[in-house]
CSV table of C-alpha atoms and ligand atoms in Angstrom, one decimal:
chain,number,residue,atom,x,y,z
A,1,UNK,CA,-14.0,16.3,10.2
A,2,UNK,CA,-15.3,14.1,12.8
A,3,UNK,CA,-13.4,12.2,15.6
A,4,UNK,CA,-12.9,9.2,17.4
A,5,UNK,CA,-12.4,10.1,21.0
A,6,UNK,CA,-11.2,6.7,23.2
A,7,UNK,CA,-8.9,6.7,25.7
A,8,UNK,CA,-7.5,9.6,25.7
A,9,UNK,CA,-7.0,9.9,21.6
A,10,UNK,CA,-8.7,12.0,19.5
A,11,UNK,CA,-8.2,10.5,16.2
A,12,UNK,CA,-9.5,12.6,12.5
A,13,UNK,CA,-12.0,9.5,11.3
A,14,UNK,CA,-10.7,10.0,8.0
A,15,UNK,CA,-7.0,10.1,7.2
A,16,UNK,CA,-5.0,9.8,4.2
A,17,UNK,CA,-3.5,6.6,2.9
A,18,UNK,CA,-0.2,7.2,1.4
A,19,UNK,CA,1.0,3.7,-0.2
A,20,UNK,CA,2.3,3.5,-2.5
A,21,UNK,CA,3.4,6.8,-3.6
A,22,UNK,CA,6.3,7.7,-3.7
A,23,UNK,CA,8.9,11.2,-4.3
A,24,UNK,CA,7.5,14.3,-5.7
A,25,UNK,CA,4.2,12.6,-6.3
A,26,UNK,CA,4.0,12.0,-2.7
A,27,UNK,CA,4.4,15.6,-1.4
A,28,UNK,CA,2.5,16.9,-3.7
A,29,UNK,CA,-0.1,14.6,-2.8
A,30,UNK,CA,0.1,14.7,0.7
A,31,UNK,CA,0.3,19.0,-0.1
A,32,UNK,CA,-3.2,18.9,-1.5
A,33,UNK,CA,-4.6,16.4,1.0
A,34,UNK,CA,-3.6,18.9,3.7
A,35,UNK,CA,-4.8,22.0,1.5
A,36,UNK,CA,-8.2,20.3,1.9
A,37,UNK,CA,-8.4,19.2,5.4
A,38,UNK,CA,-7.1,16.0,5.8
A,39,UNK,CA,-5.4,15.6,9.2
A,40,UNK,CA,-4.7,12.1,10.1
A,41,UNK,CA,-1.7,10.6,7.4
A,42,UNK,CA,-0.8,7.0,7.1
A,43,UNK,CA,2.7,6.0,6.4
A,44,UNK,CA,5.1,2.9,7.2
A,45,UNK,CA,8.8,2.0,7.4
A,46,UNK,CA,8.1,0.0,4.4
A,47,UNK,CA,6.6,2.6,2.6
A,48,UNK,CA,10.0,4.7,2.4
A,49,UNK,CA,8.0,7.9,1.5
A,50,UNK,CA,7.9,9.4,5.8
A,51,UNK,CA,10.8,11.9,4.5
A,52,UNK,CA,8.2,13.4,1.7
A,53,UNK,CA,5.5,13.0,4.0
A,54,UNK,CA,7.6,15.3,6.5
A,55,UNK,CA,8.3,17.6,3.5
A,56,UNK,CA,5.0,17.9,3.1
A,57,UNK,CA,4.0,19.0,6.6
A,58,UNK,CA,6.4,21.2,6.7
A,59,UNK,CA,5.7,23.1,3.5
A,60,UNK,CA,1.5,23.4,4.6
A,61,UNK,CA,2.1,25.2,7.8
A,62,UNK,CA,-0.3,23.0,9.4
A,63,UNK,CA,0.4,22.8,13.1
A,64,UNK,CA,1.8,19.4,14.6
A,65,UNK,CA,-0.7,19.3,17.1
A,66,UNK,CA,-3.6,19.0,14.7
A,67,UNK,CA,-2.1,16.1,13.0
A,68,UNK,CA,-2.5,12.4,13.7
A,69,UNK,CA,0.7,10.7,12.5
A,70,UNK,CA,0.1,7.2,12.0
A,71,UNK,CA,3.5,5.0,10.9
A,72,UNK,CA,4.5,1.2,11.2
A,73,UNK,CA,7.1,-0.5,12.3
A,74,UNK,CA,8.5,-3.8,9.2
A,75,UNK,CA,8.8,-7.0,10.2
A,76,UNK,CA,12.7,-6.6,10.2
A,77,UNK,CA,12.8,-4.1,13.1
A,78,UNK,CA,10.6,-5.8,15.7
A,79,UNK,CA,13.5,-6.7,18.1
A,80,UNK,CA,13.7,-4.5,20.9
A,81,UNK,CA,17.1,-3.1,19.6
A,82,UNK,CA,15.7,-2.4,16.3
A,83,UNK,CA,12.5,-0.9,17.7
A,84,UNK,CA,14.3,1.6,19.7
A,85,UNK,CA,16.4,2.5,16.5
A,86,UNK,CA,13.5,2.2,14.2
A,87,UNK,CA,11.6,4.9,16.0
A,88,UNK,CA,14.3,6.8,15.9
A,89,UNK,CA,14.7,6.8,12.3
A,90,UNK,CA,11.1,7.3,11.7
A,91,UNK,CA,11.2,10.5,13.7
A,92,UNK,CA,13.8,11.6,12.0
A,93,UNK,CA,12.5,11.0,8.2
A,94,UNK,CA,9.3,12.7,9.5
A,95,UNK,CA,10.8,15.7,11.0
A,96,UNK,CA,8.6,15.5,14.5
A,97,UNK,CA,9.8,14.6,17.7
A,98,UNK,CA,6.8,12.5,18.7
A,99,UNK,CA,4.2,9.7,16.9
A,100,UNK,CA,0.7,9.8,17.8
A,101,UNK,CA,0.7,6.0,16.9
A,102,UNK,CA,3.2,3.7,15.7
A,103,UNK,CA,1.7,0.1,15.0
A,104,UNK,CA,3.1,-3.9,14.0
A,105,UNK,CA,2.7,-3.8,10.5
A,106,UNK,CA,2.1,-7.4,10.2
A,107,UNK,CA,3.0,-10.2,12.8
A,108,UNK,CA,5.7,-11.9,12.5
A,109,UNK,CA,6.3,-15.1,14.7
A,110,UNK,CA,10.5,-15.0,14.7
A,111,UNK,CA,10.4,-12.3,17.7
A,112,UNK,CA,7.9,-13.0,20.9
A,113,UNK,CA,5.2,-10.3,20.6
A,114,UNK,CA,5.9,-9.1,23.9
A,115,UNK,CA,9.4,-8.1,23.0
A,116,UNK,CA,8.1,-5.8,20.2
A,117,UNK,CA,5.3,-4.2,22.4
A,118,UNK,CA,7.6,-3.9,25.4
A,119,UNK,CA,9.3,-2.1,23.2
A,120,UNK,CA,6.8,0.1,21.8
A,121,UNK,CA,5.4,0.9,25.5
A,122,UNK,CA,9.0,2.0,26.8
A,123,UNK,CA,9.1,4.6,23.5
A,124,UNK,CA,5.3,5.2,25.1
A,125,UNK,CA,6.9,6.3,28.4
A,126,UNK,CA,9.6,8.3,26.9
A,127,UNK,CA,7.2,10.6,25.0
A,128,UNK,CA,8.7,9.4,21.6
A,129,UNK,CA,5.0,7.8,20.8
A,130,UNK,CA,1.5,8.5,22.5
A,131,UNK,CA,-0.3,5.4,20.8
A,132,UNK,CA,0.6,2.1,20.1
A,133,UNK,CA,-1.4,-0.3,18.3
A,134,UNK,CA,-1.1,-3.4,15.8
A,135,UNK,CA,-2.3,-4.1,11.9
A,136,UNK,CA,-3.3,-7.4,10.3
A,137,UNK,CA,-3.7,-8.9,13.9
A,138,UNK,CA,-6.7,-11.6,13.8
A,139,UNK,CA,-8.7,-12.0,16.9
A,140,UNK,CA,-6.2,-14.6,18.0
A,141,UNK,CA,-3.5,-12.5,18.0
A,142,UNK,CA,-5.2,-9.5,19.6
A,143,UNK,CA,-5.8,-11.5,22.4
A,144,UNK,CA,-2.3,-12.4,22.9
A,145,UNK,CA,-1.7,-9.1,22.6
A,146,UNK,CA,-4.3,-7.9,25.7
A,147,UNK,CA,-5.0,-10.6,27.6
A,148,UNK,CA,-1.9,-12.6,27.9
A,149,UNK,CA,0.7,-10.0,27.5
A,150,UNK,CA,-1.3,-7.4,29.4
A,151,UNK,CA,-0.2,-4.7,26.1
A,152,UNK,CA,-2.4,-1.6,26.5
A,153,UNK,CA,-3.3,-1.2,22.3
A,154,UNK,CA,-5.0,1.7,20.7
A,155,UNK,CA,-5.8,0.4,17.5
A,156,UNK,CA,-5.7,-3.0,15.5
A,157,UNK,CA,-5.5,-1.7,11.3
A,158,UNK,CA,-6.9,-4.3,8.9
A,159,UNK,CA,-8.6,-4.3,6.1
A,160,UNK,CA,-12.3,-3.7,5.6
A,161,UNK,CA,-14.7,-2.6,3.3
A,162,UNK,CA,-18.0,-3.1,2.4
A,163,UNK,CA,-17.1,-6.4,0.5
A,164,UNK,CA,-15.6,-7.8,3.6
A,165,UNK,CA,-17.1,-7.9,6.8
A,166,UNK,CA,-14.6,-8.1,9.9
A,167,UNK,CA,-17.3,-9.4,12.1
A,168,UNK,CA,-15.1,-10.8,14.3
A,169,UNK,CA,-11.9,-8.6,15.0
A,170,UNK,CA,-14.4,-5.6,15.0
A,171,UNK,CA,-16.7,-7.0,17.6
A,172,UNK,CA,-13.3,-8.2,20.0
A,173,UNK,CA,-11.9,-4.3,18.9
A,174,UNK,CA,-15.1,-3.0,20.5
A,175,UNK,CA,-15.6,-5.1,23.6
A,176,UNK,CA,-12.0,-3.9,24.3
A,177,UNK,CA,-12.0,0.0,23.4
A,178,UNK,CA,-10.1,-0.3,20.2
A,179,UNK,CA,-10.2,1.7,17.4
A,180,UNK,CA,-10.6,0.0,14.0
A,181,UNK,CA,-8.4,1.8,11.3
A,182,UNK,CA,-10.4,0.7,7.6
A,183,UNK,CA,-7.4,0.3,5.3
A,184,UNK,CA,-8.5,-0.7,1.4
A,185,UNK,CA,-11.3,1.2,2.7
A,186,UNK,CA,-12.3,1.5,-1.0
A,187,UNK,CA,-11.6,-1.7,-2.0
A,188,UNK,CA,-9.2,-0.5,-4.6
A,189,UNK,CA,-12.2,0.4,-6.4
A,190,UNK,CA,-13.8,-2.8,-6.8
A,191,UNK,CA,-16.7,-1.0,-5.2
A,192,UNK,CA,-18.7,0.1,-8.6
A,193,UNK,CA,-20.1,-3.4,-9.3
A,194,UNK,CA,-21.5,-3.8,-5.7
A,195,UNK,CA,-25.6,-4.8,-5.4
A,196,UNK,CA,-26.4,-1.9,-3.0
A,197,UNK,CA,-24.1,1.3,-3.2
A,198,UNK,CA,-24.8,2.2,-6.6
A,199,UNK,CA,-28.5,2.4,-5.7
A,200,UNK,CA,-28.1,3.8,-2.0
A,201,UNK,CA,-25.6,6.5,-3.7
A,202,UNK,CA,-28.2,8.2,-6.0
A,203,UNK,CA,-30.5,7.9,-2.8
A,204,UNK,CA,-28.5,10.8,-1.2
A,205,UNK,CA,-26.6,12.3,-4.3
A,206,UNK,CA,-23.5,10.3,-3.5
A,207,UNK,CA,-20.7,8.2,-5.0
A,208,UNK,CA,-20.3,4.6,-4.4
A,209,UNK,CA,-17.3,5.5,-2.7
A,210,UNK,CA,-18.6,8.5,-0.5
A,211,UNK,CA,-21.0,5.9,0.9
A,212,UNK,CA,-18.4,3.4,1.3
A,213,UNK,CA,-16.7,5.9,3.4
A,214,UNK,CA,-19.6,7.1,5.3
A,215,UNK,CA,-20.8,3.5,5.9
A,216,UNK,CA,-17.5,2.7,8.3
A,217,UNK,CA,-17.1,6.2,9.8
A,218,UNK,CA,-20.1,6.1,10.8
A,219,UNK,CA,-19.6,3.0,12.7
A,220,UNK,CA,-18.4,3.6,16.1
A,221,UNK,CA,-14.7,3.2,16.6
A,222,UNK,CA,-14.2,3.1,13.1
A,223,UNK,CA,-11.3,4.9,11.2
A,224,UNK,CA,-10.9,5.1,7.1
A,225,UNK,CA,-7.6,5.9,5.3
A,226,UNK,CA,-8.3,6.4,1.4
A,227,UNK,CA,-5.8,6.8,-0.8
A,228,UNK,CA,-5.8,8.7,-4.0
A,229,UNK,CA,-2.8,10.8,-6.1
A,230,UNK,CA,-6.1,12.4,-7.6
A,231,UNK,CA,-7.1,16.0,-5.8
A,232,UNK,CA,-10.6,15.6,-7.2
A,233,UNK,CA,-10.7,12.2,-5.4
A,234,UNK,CA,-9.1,13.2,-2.3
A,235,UNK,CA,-11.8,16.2,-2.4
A,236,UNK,CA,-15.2,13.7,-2.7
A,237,UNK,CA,-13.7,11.6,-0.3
A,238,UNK,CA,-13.6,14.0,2.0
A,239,UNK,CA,-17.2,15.2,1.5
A,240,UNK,CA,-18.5,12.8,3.3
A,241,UNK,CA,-19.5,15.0,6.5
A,242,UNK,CA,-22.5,16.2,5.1
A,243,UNK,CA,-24.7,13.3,5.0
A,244,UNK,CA,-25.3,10.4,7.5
A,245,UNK,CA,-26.7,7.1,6.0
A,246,UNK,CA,-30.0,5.7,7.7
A,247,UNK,CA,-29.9,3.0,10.0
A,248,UNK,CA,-31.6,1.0,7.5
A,249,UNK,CA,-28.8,1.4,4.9
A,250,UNK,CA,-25.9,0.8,7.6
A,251,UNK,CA,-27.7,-2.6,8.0
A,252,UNK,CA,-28.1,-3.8,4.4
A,253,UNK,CA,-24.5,-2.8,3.8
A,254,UNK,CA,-23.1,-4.6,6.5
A,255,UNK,CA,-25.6,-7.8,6.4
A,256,UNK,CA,-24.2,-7.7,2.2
A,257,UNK,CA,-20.7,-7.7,3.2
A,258,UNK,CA,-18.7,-10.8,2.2
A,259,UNK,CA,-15.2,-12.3,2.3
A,260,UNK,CA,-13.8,-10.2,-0.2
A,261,UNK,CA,-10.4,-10.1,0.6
A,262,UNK,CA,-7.7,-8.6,-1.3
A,263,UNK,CA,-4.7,-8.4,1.2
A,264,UNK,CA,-3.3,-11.7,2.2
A,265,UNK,CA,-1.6,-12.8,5.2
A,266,UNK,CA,2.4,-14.4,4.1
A,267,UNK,CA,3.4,-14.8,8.1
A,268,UNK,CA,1.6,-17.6,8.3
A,269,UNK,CA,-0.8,-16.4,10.7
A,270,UNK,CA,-4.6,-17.2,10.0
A,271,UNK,CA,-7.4,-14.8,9.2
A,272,UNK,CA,-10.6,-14.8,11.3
A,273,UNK,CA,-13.0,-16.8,9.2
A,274,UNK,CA,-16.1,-14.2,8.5
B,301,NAP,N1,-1.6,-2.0,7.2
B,301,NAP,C1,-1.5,-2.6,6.0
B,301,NAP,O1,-1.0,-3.7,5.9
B,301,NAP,C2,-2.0,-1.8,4.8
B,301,NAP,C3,-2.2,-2.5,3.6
B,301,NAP,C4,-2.7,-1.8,2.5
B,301,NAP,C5,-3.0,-0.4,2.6
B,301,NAP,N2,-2.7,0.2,3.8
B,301,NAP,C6,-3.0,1.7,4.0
B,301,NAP,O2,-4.3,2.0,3.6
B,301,NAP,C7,-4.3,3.0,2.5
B,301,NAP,C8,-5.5,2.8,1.6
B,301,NAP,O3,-5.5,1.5,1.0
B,301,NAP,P1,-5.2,1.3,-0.5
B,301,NAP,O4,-4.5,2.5,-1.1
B,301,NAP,O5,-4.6,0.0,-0.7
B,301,NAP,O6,-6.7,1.1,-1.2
B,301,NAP,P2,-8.0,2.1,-1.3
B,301,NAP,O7,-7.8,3.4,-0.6
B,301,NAP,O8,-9.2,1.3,-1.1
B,301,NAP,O9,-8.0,2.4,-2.9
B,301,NAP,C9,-7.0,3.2,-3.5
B,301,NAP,C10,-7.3,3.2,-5.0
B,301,NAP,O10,-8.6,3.8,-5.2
B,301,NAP,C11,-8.5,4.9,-6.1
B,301,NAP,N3,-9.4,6.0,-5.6
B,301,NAP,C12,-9.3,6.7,-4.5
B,301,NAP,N4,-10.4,7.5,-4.4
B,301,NAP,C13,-11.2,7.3,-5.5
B,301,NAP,C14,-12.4,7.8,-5.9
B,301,NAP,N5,-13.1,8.7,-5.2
B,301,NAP,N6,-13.0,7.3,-7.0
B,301,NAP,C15,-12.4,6.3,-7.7
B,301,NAP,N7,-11.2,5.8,-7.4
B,301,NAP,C16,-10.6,6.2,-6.2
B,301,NAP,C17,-7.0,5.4,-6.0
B,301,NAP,O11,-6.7,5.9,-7.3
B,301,NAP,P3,-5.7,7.1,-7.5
B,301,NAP,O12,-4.6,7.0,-6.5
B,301,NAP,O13,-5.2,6.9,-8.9
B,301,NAP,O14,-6.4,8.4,-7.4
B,301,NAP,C18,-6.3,4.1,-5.8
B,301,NAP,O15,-6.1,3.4,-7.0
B,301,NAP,C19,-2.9,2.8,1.9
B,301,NAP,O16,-2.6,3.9,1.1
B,301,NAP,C20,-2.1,2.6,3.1
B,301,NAP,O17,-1.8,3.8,3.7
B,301,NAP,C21,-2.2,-0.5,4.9
């Protein structure tokens, strides 16, 4: 495994995406991603699967403090009442007694943004959360965020891959010590038909998705959470530690990378043009 170290995180650079599974399926799955090393998991509120993911935990033996528990607060519970009671709940469903980062799902204009990260900052305090963060923010909003609400933010999750190429909220991420979490990191496998991974996978023995993977770890500040029900996918997504792409091939990915996006924004909220 490697890890992002910033501001006093020390986040697994690959974790495991966890929508949208659900029940047994989702232990089990969770079980095997564990069994093979994963240690940073992805859940939400909206998700409904923490108390499986919890379950899971349990059942591995891993220790809590080698895990990174990412979760998300829904656009319905971003008042500060329902923050406070949110966490609460997603605690509870998890079975831990802390969050290493709890994140804004997706904006949502009918509650000020500083309510919501007041909010988040006073569960900070208490202990109930060590990170906060946001997801789907464009650059617009992550400068509300920072410079205008003063919000100390870990991480802004959004999607990226190598079809899309986040210029913009990267290089703002960056210039303000943020981590980048990669969600659709695999472009829900649109990946197979792109001009240059094919070629640069057979290069170094590798699957289009392996270097896909590689491509944003290796970028600094950069997190990835695959998802996959599949063990044998979760395993060669995983294996991924023992190769590093040139500099030459980091370039040609990201100077390919388009405006491929397959998440849209319904707040209303426009996305950073690429
Ligand atoms: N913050 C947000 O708004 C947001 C939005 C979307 C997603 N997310 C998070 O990001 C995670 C990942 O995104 P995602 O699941 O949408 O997309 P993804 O990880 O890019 O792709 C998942 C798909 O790829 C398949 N797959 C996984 N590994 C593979 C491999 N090695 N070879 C071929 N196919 C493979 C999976 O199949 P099988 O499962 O059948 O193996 C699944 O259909 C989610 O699970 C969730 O935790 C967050």
């Amino acid at each position: 495994m490697e890890y992002i170290a910033l501001r006093g995180a020390k986040i697994p650079a690959l974790g495991f995406g966890t929508w949208p599974i659900h029940g047994s399926e989702c232990t089990r799955a969770v079980a095997s991603a564990l069994a093979i090393g994963y240690r940073h998991i992805d859940t939400a509120q909206m998700y409904g699967n923490e108390a499986e993911i919890g379950r899971a935990i349990r059942q591995s033996g891993v220790a809590r403090g080698e895990l990174w528990l990412t979760t998300k607060l829904w656009r319905d519970s971003l008042n500060a009442r329902d923050v406070r009671r949110s966490i609460e709940e997603r605690l509870t469903l998890l079975g831990t007694d802390y969050l290493d980062l709890l994140l804004i799902h997706w904006p949502d204009p009918a509650t000020p943004l500083r309510e919501t990260l007041d909010a988040m900052a006073a569960a900070r305090a208490a202990g109930k959360v060590r990170h906060i963060g946001v997801s789907n923010f464009p650059v617009k909003l992550m400068r509300e965020a920072i410079e205008t609400i003063g919000a100390d933010i870990l991480c802004n999750q959004v999607e990226y891959h190598p079809l899309l190429s986040q210029k913009r909220v990267i290089e703002y991420a960056r210039a303000h010590d943020m981590v980048i979490t990669a969600y659709c990191p695999l472009a829900r496998g649109r990946l197979r038909e792109h001009p240059l991974l094919p070629a640069i996978g057979r290069r170094y023995g590798k699957t289009v998705e392996q270097v896909a993977l590689r491509w944003l770890i290796q970028q600094e500040g950069v997190a990835a959470i695959p998802k996959s029900t599949h063990a044998s996918y979760q395993q060669s997504n995983f294996d991924i530690f023992d190769f590093r792409l040139s500099a030459e091939d980091m370039a040609s990915i990201h100077a390919a990378a388009g405006q491929q996006r397959l998440i849209n924004m319904s707040s209303g909220t426009a996305w950073d043009p690429e």
